[in-house]
One Martini backbone bead per residue (centre of mass of N, CA, C, O) as a GRO file, in nm:
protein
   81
    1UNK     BB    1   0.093   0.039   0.026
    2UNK     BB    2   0.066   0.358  -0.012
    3UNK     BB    3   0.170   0.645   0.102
    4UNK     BB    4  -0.046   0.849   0.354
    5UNK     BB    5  -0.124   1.152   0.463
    6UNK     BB    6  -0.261   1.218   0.778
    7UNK     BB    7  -0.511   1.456   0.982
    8UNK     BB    8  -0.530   1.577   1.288
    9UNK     BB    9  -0.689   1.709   1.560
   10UNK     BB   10  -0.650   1.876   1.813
   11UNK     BB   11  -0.622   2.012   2.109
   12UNK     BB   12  -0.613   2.269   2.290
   13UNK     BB   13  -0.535   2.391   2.520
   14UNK     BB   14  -0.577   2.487   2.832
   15UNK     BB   15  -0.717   2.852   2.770
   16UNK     BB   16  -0.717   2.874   2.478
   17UNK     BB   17  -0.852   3.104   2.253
   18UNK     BB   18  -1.037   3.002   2.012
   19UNK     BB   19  -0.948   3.268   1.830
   20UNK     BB   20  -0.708   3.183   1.794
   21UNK     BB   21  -0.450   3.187   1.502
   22UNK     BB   22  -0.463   2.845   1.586
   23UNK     BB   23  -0.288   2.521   1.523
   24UNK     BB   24  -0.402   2.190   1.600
   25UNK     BB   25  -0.171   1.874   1.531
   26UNK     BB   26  -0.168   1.545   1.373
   27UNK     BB   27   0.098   1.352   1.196
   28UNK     BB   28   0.113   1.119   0.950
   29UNK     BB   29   0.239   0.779   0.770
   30UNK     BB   30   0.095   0.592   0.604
   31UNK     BB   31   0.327   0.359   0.572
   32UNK     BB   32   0.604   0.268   0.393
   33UNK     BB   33   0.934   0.495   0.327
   34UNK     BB   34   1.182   0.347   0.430
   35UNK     BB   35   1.532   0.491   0.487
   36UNK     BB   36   1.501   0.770   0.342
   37UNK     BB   37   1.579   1.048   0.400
   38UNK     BB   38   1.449   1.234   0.215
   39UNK     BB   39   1.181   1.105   0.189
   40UNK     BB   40   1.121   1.237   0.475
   41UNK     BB   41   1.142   1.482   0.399
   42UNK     BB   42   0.928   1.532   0.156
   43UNK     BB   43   0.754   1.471   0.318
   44UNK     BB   44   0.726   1.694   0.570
   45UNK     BB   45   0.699   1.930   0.352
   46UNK     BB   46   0.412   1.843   0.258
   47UNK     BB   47   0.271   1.838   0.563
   48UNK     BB   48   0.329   2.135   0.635
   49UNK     BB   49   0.120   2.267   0.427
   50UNK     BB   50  -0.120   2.123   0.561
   51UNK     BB   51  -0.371   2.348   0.665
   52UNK     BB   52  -0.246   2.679   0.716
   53UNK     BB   53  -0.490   2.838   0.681
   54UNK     BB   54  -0.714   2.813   0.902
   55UNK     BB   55  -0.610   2.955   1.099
   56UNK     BB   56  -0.664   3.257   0.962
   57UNK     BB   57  -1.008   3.191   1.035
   58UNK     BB   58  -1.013   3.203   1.388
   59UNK     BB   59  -1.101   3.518   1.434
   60UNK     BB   60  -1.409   3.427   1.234
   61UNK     BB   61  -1.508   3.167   1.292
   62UNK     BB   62  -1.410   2.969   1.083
   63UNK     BB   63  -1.415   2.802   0.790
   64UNK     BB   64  -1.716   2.694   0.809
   65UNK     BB   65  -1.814   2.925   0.862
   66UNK     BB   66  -1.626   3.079   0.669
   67UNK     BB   67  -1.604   3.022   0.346
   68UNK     BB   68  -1.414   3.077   0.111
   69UNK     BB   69  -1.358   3.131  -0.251
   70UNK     BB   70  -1.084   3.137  -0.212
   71UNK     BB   71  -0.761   2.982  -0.236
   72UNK     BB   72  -0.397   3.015  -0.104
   73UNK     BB   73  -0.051   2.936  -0.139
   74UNK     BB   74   0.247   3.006   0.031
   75UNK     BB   75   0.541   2.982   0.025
   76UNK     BB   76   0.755   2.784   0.201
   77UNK     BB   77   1.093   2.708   0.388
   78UNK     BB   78   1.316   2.430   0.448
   79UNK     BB   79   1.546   2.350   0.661
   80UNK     BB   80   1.788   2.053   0.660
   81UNK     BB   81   2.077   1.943   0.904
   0.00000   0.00000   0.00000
């Protein structure tokens, strides 16, 4: 079976003001990638940017209370030492 990335939200801590915009989650991939230290940093760069834009409906009251029209993802970038 192909490695399928998958995501799951978390609860937010304790006392954290639910429209901060902030999003808590845990990933994982399901499947086996391998011993390829590149293999795991290429899943890891594409699960970072996986819903990265939600939390920023966070302060309207989230993106399913209010939807927007069109989404855009900015590029992001990883260094790996």
């Amino acid at each position: 079976r192909p490695a399928r990335a998958e995501r799951r939200a978390a609860p937010a801590p304790h006392g954290v003001d639910p429209k901060e915009p902030i999003e808590y989650y845990w990933t994982r991939v399901s499947g086996r990638l391998g011993d390829s230290t590149e293999m795991h940093q290429i899943c890891l760069a594409y699960m970072s940017d996986m819903g990265m834009l939600s939390c920023a409906y966070q302060p309207y009251g989230g993106i399913r209370e209010n939807p927007p029209a069109m989404m855009v993802s900015l590029d992001h970038s990883m260094w790996f030492h």
